[in-house]
Amino acid sequence: MNSKNVLYILKRIGLALLTVWVVITVTFFVMHAVPGGPFLGEKAISASAIKALETKYGMDKPLMTQYFTYLKDIVTRFDFGPSIKQRGRMVIDVIGDGMKTSAKLGLVAAFVALIIGVVLGAIAALRRNRIIDKVIMVLTTAFVSMPSFIMGALLLIVFVVKLRWFPGNGATSGGLVLPIITLSLYPMAYITRLTRSSMLDVLGQDYIRTARAKGVSKWKIIFGHAMKNSLIPVITYFGPMIAYIVTGSIVVEQIFAVPGIGRAFVQCIINRDYPMIMGTTIILAILIVVMNMVSDILYKVVDPRIKFD
Amino acid sequence: MKKNPFSLQVKLDDFIPASADEKAYMVQMRPSTTFFRDGVKRLVKNKVALVSFIIIVVITLSAILIPIFWPYGYEQMLGVTPGRPVDSSYNNLAPMHYGRTEQAKIDAGEKVFPHLFGTDSSGRDYFIRIVYGTRISLAVGFFASIIVLMIGILVGSVAGYIGGKVDLIIMRIVDIIYSLPDMLMVILLAAVLRQTLTPLIAGTVLEKIGSNIISLFIVFGLLYWVSMSRLIRGQILSLREQEYVLAAQATGAKSGWIIRKHLIPNCISVVIISTALQIPNAIFTESYLSFLGLGVNAPMPSLGSLASDALNGISSYPFRLVIPAIVISLIVLSLNLFGDGLRDAFDPKLNA
């Protein structure tokens, strides 16, 4: 690894840290700019009760003091404070609970999307302009332009309401199958198209012709020579894929009643549980920013031809 | 006669007037075409793009024209007549069925306009709600893209023209906004702005549009201009340095001519194409937010909120979800395909 690589990685980490800081700051000030505050709810509370609550949650202090306390707690202890609506629970615990289910859902969806996408893309590239290529391209075009909530709802109609193959509740066993399919279809379609075009590009290169000319078997060319290089562009999609799965899971968990972090996020928006909204936004944002950073760095490190800027 | 290469001897044959045949040979067979006409010709040849364009036009026209003559309104609850108890026979009608009083009219020989897609749980004609939802979704997509375009052009051209420190600072800000997780920020801002804006716009014209749509526009204006401004800055930077611009300057072209004849035609197609591709993106975001309950204000429908409402009665009335799902997918798909076609036809760099 040369110094240019190290410099690039440091720069990229710096940008990621800066982005996370911007997210925290924006989230904090945006949430505190809402008129009324979190305690103005359905029930009328007396002014003294509000005052007591504000003292309890440290909201009577000046805004900047609150901001620095919040920032310090996150950096030093990864602590997002207590939840307002779920009494006696810390934000990080609530998120951790939801994260267990969501991580399972998201990771399996990403894995499925990656495997099937690469295989379908390779098949489409190797059978270019044949029937199977055209079928794959038409299907992936359709999947790419269908919003995840529409896809999820349609799957719900067909497999839960009509066929009754799966339970409609994501908390039960087998309930995660449909959410996983819903979440993985879009990235799968995208990866298929990405792999197909980069595979076609690689198959036209000189070194493939050389390999063929010296008599390397077809499969060895595909898996030994072509596959490795055609997967490089797929790496760049890691970050956006995680972002898609995170935001997609917010609605998909809603549709299939999966007790994950996305569902909790929608619930806390409805309940106006401000520390929860802030905590969830920041943690999900950190996840996305870090994944983007990792895929950017990997991309540049894996392919020595790519110039550093 | 041997020709001396250095002699000034001329071949007189070269100076004979051209014959009719030779003249005919030089006549231009095809009138010269403009860049725009050329692009349109390529676009029309592209069957996929053409069909997508026709679908978009049909959907847009029906979204605009159908409400004019349709006898039902999108918020009109058919079972509710002032001074009478609510007639629940109008709620949840199946397609092409009629409510009790309408059935009585039909039995008496009168004609009643059919409910093509039935009614929803509040007894509102579902077809007209779909039409209005399409109208809202299209309008939101269109205006959001215009907002993005304007801010992008402003910031991008400032960064490109002034350059130096201003450019550096603007581009760093762009980098950071670009790496923000956009959907999360959109949800956050939409959730917050909705509450902040509602008291602010009460009583003004804006109230009719609804705080949610306005906050959606603000969110788009805040977050989505970055890629457009990057694009425009890049265009300006690279076009300024092109050799044909230098050549035009060398042959004495005035800067007005260069801007009109070289810079705008080369830049505009890229900008239009990315605006066209921005529209489905905006429609997508709007429906996503509406689905989460952060989109349009009730009773105004949008395709996303219609789909979201339909989730409640999904086992009994699945078609109520299927219809907005089909419409939204059709719009997004054909806009994407048309945008791709536009790019193939009008991006001069791709033809080279």
XYZ file of C-alpha atoms in Angstrom:
661
model
C 0.000 0.000 0.000
C 1.583 3.273 -1.048
C 1.293 6.688 0.525
C -1.312 7.822 -1.991
C -3.592 5.022 -0.893
C -3.141 5.932 2.755
C -3.810 9.584 2.013
C -6.976 8.720 0.133
C -8.218 6.476 2.943
C -7.520 9.162 5.545
C -9.335 11.741 3.422
C -12.306 9.439 2.985
C -12.468 8.703 6.732
C -12.306 12.444 7.394
C -15.245 13.073 5.064
C -17.217 10.290 6.746
C -16.577 11.724 10.216
C -17.546 15.183 9.001
C -20.748 13.780 7.500
C -21.670 11.998 10.718
C -21.077 15.215 12.651
C -23.284 17.145 10.187
C -26.013 14.510 10.578
C -25.888 14.731 14.375
C -25.915 18.534 14.323
C -28.692 18.854 11.755
C -30.794 16.238 13.526
C -30.308 17.894 16.906
C -31.169 21.423 15.825
C -33.983 20.401 13.522
C -35.640 18.416 16.287
C -35.256 21.286 18.732
C -36.696 23.784 16.261
C -40.088 22.087 16.371
C -42.563 24.339 18.110
C -44.270 22.987 21.192
C -41.639 20.550 22.349
C -42.080 16.849 22.997
C -44.301 17.163 26.068
C -47.173 18.924 24.331
C -49.129 15.797 23.658
C -52.679 14.615 23.613
C -53.224 15.313 27.286
C -52.997 18.799 28.715
C -50.144 18.925 31.202
C -49.770 21.708 33.708
C -46.949 24.202 33.274
C -45.215 23.040 36.448
C -45.295 19.417 35.278
C -43.698 20.419 31.971
C -41.079 22.348 33.899
C -40.319 19.295 36.030
C -40.087 17.085 32.954
C -37.783 19.547 31.229
C -35.519 19.627 34.259
C -35.512 15.835 34.338
C -34.437 15.554 30.696
C -32.054 18.491 30.933
C -34.067 20.653 28.558
C -34.081 23.710 30.795
C -30.432 24.379 30.001
C -29.374 26.649 27.096
C -29.592 24.983 23.685
C -25.846 25.022 23.056
C -25.118 23.365 26.401
C -27.645 20.657 25.571
C -26.045 20.220 22.163
C -22.539 19.751 23.536
C -23.761 17.353 26.237
C -25.581 15.331 23.570
C -22.524 15.282 21.312
C -20.209 14.334 24.180
C -22.471 11.485 25.321
C -22.547 10.044 21.807
C -18.812 10.299 21.236
C -17.660 9.051 24.625
C -20.333 6.522 25.602
C -22.446 6.054 22.448
C -25.338 7.138 24.611
C -28.420 8.761 23.076
C -30.237 9.507 26.312
C -33.520 8.111 27.597
C -36.624 7.584 25.497
C -39.435 9.961 26.359
C -42.413 7.832 25.472
C -41.097 4.434 26.527
C -40.557 5.120 30.204
C -37.381 3.932 31.814
C -35.722 2.691 28.632
C -32.646 4.100 26.990
C -32.818 4.949 23.285
C -29.831 2.748 22.517
C -31.513 -0.296 24.140
C -34.714 0.155 22.131
C -32.671 0.501 18.936
C -30.541 -2.500 19.879
C -33.666 -4.633 20.298
C -34.993 -3.639 16.894
C -31.568 -3.970 15.325
C -31.425 -7.728 16.041
C -34.350 -8.440 13.737
C -33.484 -5.729 11.225
C -29.873 -6.839 10.909
C -30.974 -10.403 10.175
C -33.449 -9.134 7.599
C -31.023 -6.705 5.990
C -27.989 -8.976 5.883
C -29.881 -11.915 4.396
C -31.514 -9.596 1.850
C -28.125 -8.136 0.867
C -26.594 -11.595 0.595
C -29.460 -12.964 -1.516
C -29.365 -9.894 -3.767
C -25.612 -10.225 -4.269
C -25.531 -13.948 -5.080
C -28.577 -14.058 -7.351
C -27.708 -10.723 -8.957
C -24.190 -11.768 -9.904
C -25.313 -15.162 -11.216
C -28.163 -13.711 -13.279
C -25.928 -10.935 -14.578
C -23.261 -13.413 -15.662
C -25.863 -15.613 -17.364
C -27.312 -12.608 -19.184
C -23.869 -11.503 -20.349
C -22.823 -14.970 -21.539
C -26.111 -15.457 -23.389
C -26.266 -11.970 -24.802
C -29.256 -11.209 -27.048
C -30.680 -14.683 -26.515
C -34.127 -15.214 -25.057
C -32.849 -15.703 -21.497
C -30.914 -12.426 -21.626
C -33.984 -10.548 -22.825
C -36.199 -12.106 -20.141
C -33.693 -11.191 -17.423
C -33.384 -7.623 -18.704
C -37.152 -7.073 -18.918
C -37.691 -8.462 -15.412
C -34.903 -6.408 -13.874
C -36.158 -3.238 -15.576
C -39.569 -3.882 -14.051
C -38.109 -4.518 -10.582
C -35.956 -1.408 -10.711
C -38.919 0.862 -11.389
C -41.199 -0.609 -8.752
C -41.050 1.092 -5.338
C -40.303 -1.332 -2.497
C -43.568 -0.677 -0.702
C -45.551 -1.482 -3.835
C -43.566 -4.672 -4.333
C -44.049 -5.655 -0.703
C -47.769 -4.968 -0.814
C -48.206 -6.985 -4.005
C -46.303 -9.913 -2.510
C -48.518 -9.583 0.556
C -51.637 -9.854 -1.594
C -50.434 -12.843 -3.567
C -48.659 -14.968 -0.961
C -50.362 -14.027 2.285
C -53.904 -13.049 1.335
C -54.550 -15.254 -1.705
C -52.251 -18.259 -1.441
C -51.727 -18.206 2.363
C -48.220 -19.628 1.998
C -46.627 -17.327 4.532
C -47.830 -15.635 7.722
C -48.562 -11.931 7.436
C -46.849 -11.224 10.736
C -43.090 -10.795 10.549
C -42.621 -11.761 14.181
C -43.628 -15.378 13.581
C -41.441 -18.100 12.084
C -41.211 -17.882 8.308
C -42.529 -14.361 8.527
C -39.214 -12.902 7.366
C -39.256 -14.709 4.007
C -41.419 -12.183 2.186
C -39.713 -9.088 3.669
C -36.373 -10.525 2.578
C -37.656 -11.125 -0.959
C -39.153 -7.626 -1.101
C -35.986 -5.953 0.089
C -33.650 -7.955 -2.118
C -35.492 -7.601 -5.434
C -34.393 -4.054 -6.234
C -30.695 -4.483 -5.349
C -30.748 -7.855 -7.088
C -32.060 -6.299 -10.284
C -29.526 -3.500 -10.037
C -26.604 -5.868 -9.439
C -27.764 -8.038 -12.336
C -27.629 -5.082 -14.722
C -24.326 -3.914 -13.308
C -22.724 -7.357 -13.592
C -24.086 -7.880 -17.079
C -22.648 -4.654 -18.478
C -19.273 -4.977 -16.770
C -19.050 -8.667 -17.755
C -19.711 -7.739 -21.382
C -17.054 -5.081 -21.118
C -14.511 -7.507 -19.657
C -15.318 -10.293 -22.149
C -14.341 -7.952 -24.975
C -10.898 -7.260 -23.520
C -7.672 -8.434 -25.097
C -6.543 -10.629 -22.225
C -9.695 -12.735 -22.525
C -8.965 -13.262 -26.210
C -5.399 -14.226 -25.323
C -6.624 -16.719 -22.739
C -9.028 -18.195 -25.265
C -6.319 -18.349 -27.923
C -3.946 -20.292 -25.714
C -6.699 -22.836 -25.068
C -7.943 -22.101 -21.562
C -11.275 -23.828 -20.971
C -14.438 -21.758 -21.182
C -15.367 -22.087 -17.521
C -11.889 -21.241 -16.342
C -12.012 -18.081 -18.439
C -15.356 -17.105 -16.979
C -14.574 -17.795 -13.340
C -10.818 -17.338 -13.304
C -10.374 -14.354 -15.582
C -13.612 -12.548 -16.334
C -15.560 -12.814 -13.085
C -12.962 -11.206 -10.843
C -12.631 -8.046 -12.884
C -16.297 -7.742 -13.699
C -17.155 -7.732 -9.994
C -15.214 -4.526 -9.323
C -18.088 -2.179 -10.254
C -20.372 -4.229 -8.006
C -18.259 -3.152 -5.024
C -19.275 0.459 -5.624
C -22.873 -0.578 -5.185
C -22.347 -1.895 -1.628
C -22.872 1.492 -0.013
C -25.994 2.470 -1.973
C -27.355 -1.048 -1.450
C -27.089 -0.748 2.328
C -28.717 2.697 2.131
C -31.521 1.233 0.040
C -32.036 -1.701 2.400
C -32.069 0.561 5.461
C -34.636 2.982 4.030
C -36.542 0.173 2.343
C -36.815 -1.744 5.580
C -38.625 1.223 7.138
C -41.674 0.601 4.937
C -41.215 -3.141 4.451
C -41.216 -3.732 8.210
C -44.351 -1.627 8.362
C -46.082 -3.720 5.696
C -45.166 -7.123 7.097
C -45.319 -6.128 10.777
C -41.675 -7.010 11.421
C -40.620 -5.867 14.914
C -37.444 -4.167 13.669
C -35.791 -0.787 13.815
C -37.691 0.595 10.815
C -41.016 -0.055 12.419
C -39.768 1.501 15.645
C -38.672 4.561 13.647
C -42.134 5.075 12.153
C -43.683 4.537 15.580
C -41.471 7.154 17.217
C -42.244 9.653 14.448
C -45.955 9.142 15.072
C -45.468 9.343 18.873
C -43.110 12.319 18.582
C -40.542 10.584 20.737
C -37.777 13.073 19.964
C -34.751 11.344 21.518
C -35.797 8.147 19.709
C -36.146 9.927 16.358
C -32.744 11.541 16.796
C -31.048 8.361 17.957
C -32.490 6.196 15.186
C -31.701 8.733 12.475
C -28.122 9.107 13.674
C -27.427 5.387 14.046
C -28.920 4.515 10.649
C -27.018 7.436 9.112
C -23.749 6.236 10.637
C -24.429 2.780 9.201
C -25.007 4.175 5.711
C -22.082 6.612 5.797
C -19.675 3.935 7.023
C -20.807 1.448 4.384
C -20.431 4.091 1.682
C -16.947 4.830 2.920
C -15.948 1.166 3.040
C -17.192 0.508 -0.477
C -15.417 3.615 -1.814
C -12.130 2.618 -0.203
C -12.430 -1.020 -1.283
C -13.137 0.051 -4.832
C -10.020 2.157 -5.071
C -7.805 -0.350 -3.296
C -8.995 -3.371 -5.296
C -8.496 -1.817 -8.705
C -5.027 -0.292 -9.152
C -6.086 1.305 -12.453
C -8.369 3.780 -10.715
C -6.802 7.188 -10.282
C -6.819 8.955 -6.957
C -8.060 12.461 -6.844
C 4.634 16.203 -72.468
C 6.489 15.522 -69.279
C 5.261 17.625 -66.399
C 7.861 19.501 -64.488
C 6.800 19.597 -60.832
C 8.086 23.135 -60.458
C 6.541 24.609 -63.606
C 3.680 27.016 -63.442
C 1.978 25.269 -66.319
C -1.758 24.916 -65.590
C -4.159 22.291 -66.812
C -6.750 24.196 -68.794
C -9.214 21.323 -68.460
C -9.739 22.260 -64.853
C -11.259 25.573 -65.879
C -13.966 24.345 -68.243
C -17.474 25.249 -66.992
C -19.188 22.333 -65.233
C -21.568 20.290 -67.311
C -25.181 19.769 -66.238
C -24.294 16.318 -64.905
C -21.503 17.607 -62.765
C -23.719 20.392 -61.440
C -26.425 17.921 -60.550
C -23.834 15.906 -58.663
C -23.082 18.836 -56.411
C -26.714 19.606 -55.529
C -27.441 18.908 -51.891
C -29.733 15.878 -51.848
C -30.889 16.294 -48.273
C -31.718 19.606 -46.594
C -29.365 20.233 -43.721
C -30.899 19.335 -40.405
C -30.587 21.054 -37.070
C -29.367 19.353 -33.927
C -32.862 19.384 -32.474
C -34.519 17.855 -35.559
C -31.834 15.229 -35.705
C -32.444 14.302 -32.093
C -36.215 14.125 -32.556
C -35.698 11.823 -35.518
C -33.526 9.512 -33.449
C -36.062 9.640 -30.617
C -38.974 8.702 -32.871
C -36.997 5.763 -34.233
C -36.553 4.464 -30.691
C -39.748 2.402 -30.260
C -39.405 1.930 -26.491
C -38.952 5.635 -25.838
C -41.806 6.524 -28.165
C -44.232 4.135 -26.472
C -43.148 5.426 -23.052
C -43.707 8.982 -24.231
C -47.210 8.119 -25.462
C -48.009 6.448 -22.131
C -46.804 9.521 -20.227
C -48.860 11.848 -22.429
C -51.986 9.695 -22.074
C -51.622 9.463 -18.290
C -50.924 13.198 -17.937
C -53.810 14.233 -20.186
C -56.250 11.953 -18.401
C -55.075 13.236 -15.038
C -55.768 16.782 -16.226
C -58.930 16.270 -18.285
C -60.941 13.512 -16.591
C -61.847 15.523 -13.454
C -63.496 18.162 -15.697
C -66.331 15.929 -16.802
C -66.336 13.224 -14.127
C -69.538 13.596 -12.085
C -67.945 12.717 -8.733
C -65.410 14.691 -6.704
C -62.363 13.190 -5.027
C -63.521 14.147 -1.524
C -67.238 13.727 -2.152
C -68.630 11.052 0.133
C -71.467 9.669 -1.925
C -73.403 8.275 1.033
C -73.507 11.629 2.794
C -76.375 13.964 1.951
C -76.938 16.980 4.198
C -79.844 16.515 6.593
C -80.046 12.745 6.162
C -78.395 9.859 7.993
C -75.267 8.521 6.292
C -76.122 5.909 3.698
C -73.544 3.202 4.362
C -74.543 1.264 1.264
C -72.119 3.528 -0.611
C -69.070 2.467 1.399
C -66.743 -0.179 -0.008
C -68.663 -0.695 -3.248
C -67.204 -3.272 -5.597
C -66.323 -2.062 -9.110
C -69.403 -1.251 -11.247
C -71.794 -1.591 -8.308
C -74.180 1.092 -7.111
C -75.385 2.495 -3.816
C -78.978 2.054 -2.616
C -80.421 5.326 -3.910
C -78.539 4.962 -7.190
C -79.901 1.440 -7.615
C -83.414 2.826 -7.093
C -82.779 5.404 -9.822
C -81.547 2.727 -12.214
C -84.613 0.606 -11.510
C -86.720 3.659 -12.346
C -85.017 3.793 -15.745
C -82.601 6.667 -15.087
C -78.944 6.521 -16.021
C -76.286 6.671 -13.324
C -72.612 7.183 -14.011
C -70.835 3.933 -13.046
C -68.200 3.639 -10.313
C -65.505 2.084 -12.455
C -63.322 1.022 -9.530
C -66.046 1.069 -6.875
C -65.750 3.258 -3.792
C -63.486 3.369 -0.762
C -64.372 2.877 2.902
C -65.772 6.414 3.151
C -67.916 6.024 0.056
C -65.738 8.090 -2.278
C -65.516 7.169 -5.951
C -62.222 5.322 -6.221
C -61.580 6.018 -9.897
C -61.548 9.783 -9.433
C -59.313 9.407 -6.389
C -56.840 7.488 -8.510
C -57.000 10.215 -11.164
C -56.419 12.945 -8.574
C -53.663 10.914 -6.953
C -51.942 10.612 -10.325
C -52.335 14.346 -10.832
C -50.779 15.128 -7.442
C -47.932 12.676 -7.938
C -47.121 14.014 -11.401
C -47.326 17.627 -10.255
C -45.108 16.996 -7.257
C -42.573 15.190 -9.439
C -42.572 17.944 -12.032
C -42.306 20.918 -9.690
C -39.778 19.255 -7.428
C -37.574 18.657 -10.473
C -37.958 22.287 -11.551
C -36.890 23.442 -8.087
C -33.912 21.109 -8.181
C -33.029 22.360 -11.660
C -33.147 26.041 -10.702
C -31.060 25.710 -7.543
C -28.662 23.384 -9.347
C -28.170 25.813 -12.231
C -27.659 28.744 -9.875
C -25.130 27.084 -7.580
C -23.421 25.069 -10.307
C -22.868 28.006 -12.614
C -21.659 30.242 -9.792
C -19.149 27.578 -8.748
C -18.104 26.980 -12.364
C -17.747 30.626 -13.410
C -16.166 32.147 -10.328
C -13.970 29.170 -9.540
C -11.165 29.447 -6.987
C -12.051 29.551 -3.298
C -15.810 29.946 -3.874
C -15.792 26.844 -6.031
C -13.794 24.923 -3.455
C -16.133 25.804 -0.578
C -19.288 25.125 -2.584
C -17.963 21.788 -3.771
C -17.033 20.702 -0.227
C -20.572 21.549 0.924
C -21.888 19.588 -2.042
C -19.683 16.633 -1.066
C -21.088 16.568 2.444
C -24.732 16.916 1.380
C -24.111 14.259 -1.235
C -22.864 11.796 1.357
C -25.774 12.427 3.721
C -28.223 9.526 3.741
C -30.910 11.348 1.764
C -33.993 9.307 2.591
C -33.401 9.485 6.340
C -32.952 13.248 6.129
C -36.065 13.497 3.970
C -38.114 11.595 6.545
C -36.711 13.652 9.393
C -37.251 17.008 7.683
C -40.686 16.035 6.408
C -41.735 14.970 9.911
C -40.482 18.190 11.458
C -41.447 20.690 8.760
C -44.993 19.365 8.729
C -45.461 20.549 12.290
C -43.548 23.781 11.865
C -45.264 24.840 8.664
C -48.891 24.132 9.508
C -49.395 27.194 11.766
C -47.182 29.349 9.512
C -49.188 28.939 6.337
C -52.654 28.880 7.886
C -54.994 31.194 6.014
C -52.753 31.754 2.985
C -52.953 30.342 -0.528
C -50.295 27.858 0.465
C -52.667 26.193 2.902
C -54.563 24.757 -0.012
C -51.476 22.958 -1.265
C -50.927 21.554 2.180
C -47.982 21.773 4.534
C -46.748 18.292 3.635
C -46.299 18.991 -0.054
C -44.566 22.292 0.698
C -42.229 20.585 3.129
C -41.578 17.997 0.437
C -40.566 20.777 -1.963
C -38.347 22.364 0.685
C -36.695 19.033 1.351
C -36.051 18.551 -2.355
C -34.719 22.072 -2.629
C -32.384 21.447 0.299
C -31.035 18.024 -0.576
C -31.415 17.047 -4.198
C -29.809 20.006 -5.951
C -26.309 18.698 -5.318
C -26.015 16.256 -8.195
C -27.554 18.783 -10.589
C -25.129 21.507 -9.502
C -22.199 19.095 -9.816
C -23.320 18.248 -13.336
C -23.716 21.872 -14.404
C -20.407 22.932 -12.857
C -18.664 20.104 -14.669
C -20.325 21.063 -17.945
C -19.302 24.697 -17.629
C -15.740 23.850 -16.666
C -15.234 21.405 -19.525
C -17.102 23.377 -22.201
C -15.126 26.538 -21.494
C -11.919 24.705 -22.321
C -13.159 22.961 -25.493
C -11.134 23.459 -28.639
C -14.104 24.460 -30.752
C -14.748 27.313 -28.353
C -11.144 28.378 -28.793
C -11.500 27.991 -32.570
C -14.640 30.104 -32.580
C -12.866 32.762 -30.549
C -9.902 32.653 -32.939
C -12.133 33.166 -35.959
C -13.533 36.242 -34.276
C -16.848 35.009 -32.909
C -18.407 37.238 -30.299
C -19.074 35.727 -26.882
C -22.842 36.036 -27.403
C -22.545 33.844 -30.481
C -20.375 31.321 -28.660
C -22.839 31.063 -25.798
C -25.827 30.751 -28.159
C -24.332 28.412 -30.711
C -21.872 26.323 -28.733
C -22.317 26.397 -24.989
C -26.108 26.274 -24.614
C -26.796 23.525 -27.182
C -24.057 21.389 -25.684
C -25.143 21.940 -22.129
C -28.922 22.028 -22.406
C -29.450 18.458 -23.531
C -27.566 17.042 -20.558
C -29.513 19.289 -18.198
C -32.899 18.422 -19.704
C -32.123 14.724 -19.613
C -31.138 14.709 -15.972
C -34.206 16.802 -15.112
C -36.360 14.258 -16.922
C -34.725 11.464 -14.952
C -35.237 13.441 -11.740
C -39.042 13.428 -12.127
C -39.560 9.686 -11.488
C -37.174 9.997 -8.575
C -39.300 12.745 -7.028
C -42.524 10.811 -7.648
C -40.904 7.825 -5.993
C -39.905 9.871 -2.933
C -43.323 11.465 -2.659
C -45.096 8.122 -2.744
C -42.649 6.715 -0.218
C -43.358 9.580 2.187
C -47.102 9.398 1.571
C -46.919 5.717 2.330
C -45.354 6.513 5.707
C -48.074 9.081 6.325
C -45.736 12.028 5.777
C -46.962 12.918 2.289
C -50.057 14.782 1.141
C -52.625 16.003 3.654
C -55.918 14.099 3.791
C -58.410 14.086 2.118
C -56.183 14.870 -0.857
C -55.016 11.592 -2.385
C -51.681 10.711 -3.869
C -50.771 7.369 -5.341
C -48.625 6.552 -2.315
C -51.277 7.457 0.239
C -53.906 5.504 -1.718
C -51.669 2.443 -1.602
C -51.039 3.013 2.086
C -54.768 3.371 2.859
C -55.473 0.210 0.887
C -53.208 -1.809 3.186
C -55.887 -1.717 5.892
C -58.448 -3.558 3.827
C -56.000 -5.657 1.886
C -57.662 -9.025 2.391
C -61.104 -7.874 1.224
C -60.201 -5.268 -1.405
C -56.784 -6.094 -2.862
C -57.573 -4.320 -6.161
C -57.483 -0.996 -4.305
C -53.799 -1.540 -3.796
C -53.127 -3.097 -7.176
C -54.493 -0.111 -9.137
C -52.298 2.639 -7.625
C -49.398 0.173 -7.679
C -49.813 -0.352 -11.421
C -50.223 3.363 -12.134
C -47.173 4.362 -10.137
C -44.989 1.648 -11.627
C -46.180 2.549 -15.110
C -45.376 6.234 -14.593
C -41.955 5.621 -13.092
C -41.048 2.963 -15.664
C -42.095 4.990 -18.701
C -40.464 8.178 -17.402
C -37.233 6.266 -16.854
C -37.341 4.656 -20.291
C -38.229 7.957 -21.945
C -35.384 9.660 -20.103
C -33.008 6.971 -21.359
C -34.328 7.490 -24.889
C -33.836 11.244 -24.566
C -30.272 10.672 -23.488
C -29.576 8.369 -26.416
C -31.099 10.855 -28.863
C -29.842 14.161 -27.541
C -26.561 13.620 -25.778
C -24.031 14.648 -28.435
C -21.161 13.037 -26.571
C -22.701 9.583 -26.877
C -22.943 9.784 -30.680
C -19.295 10.517 -31.128
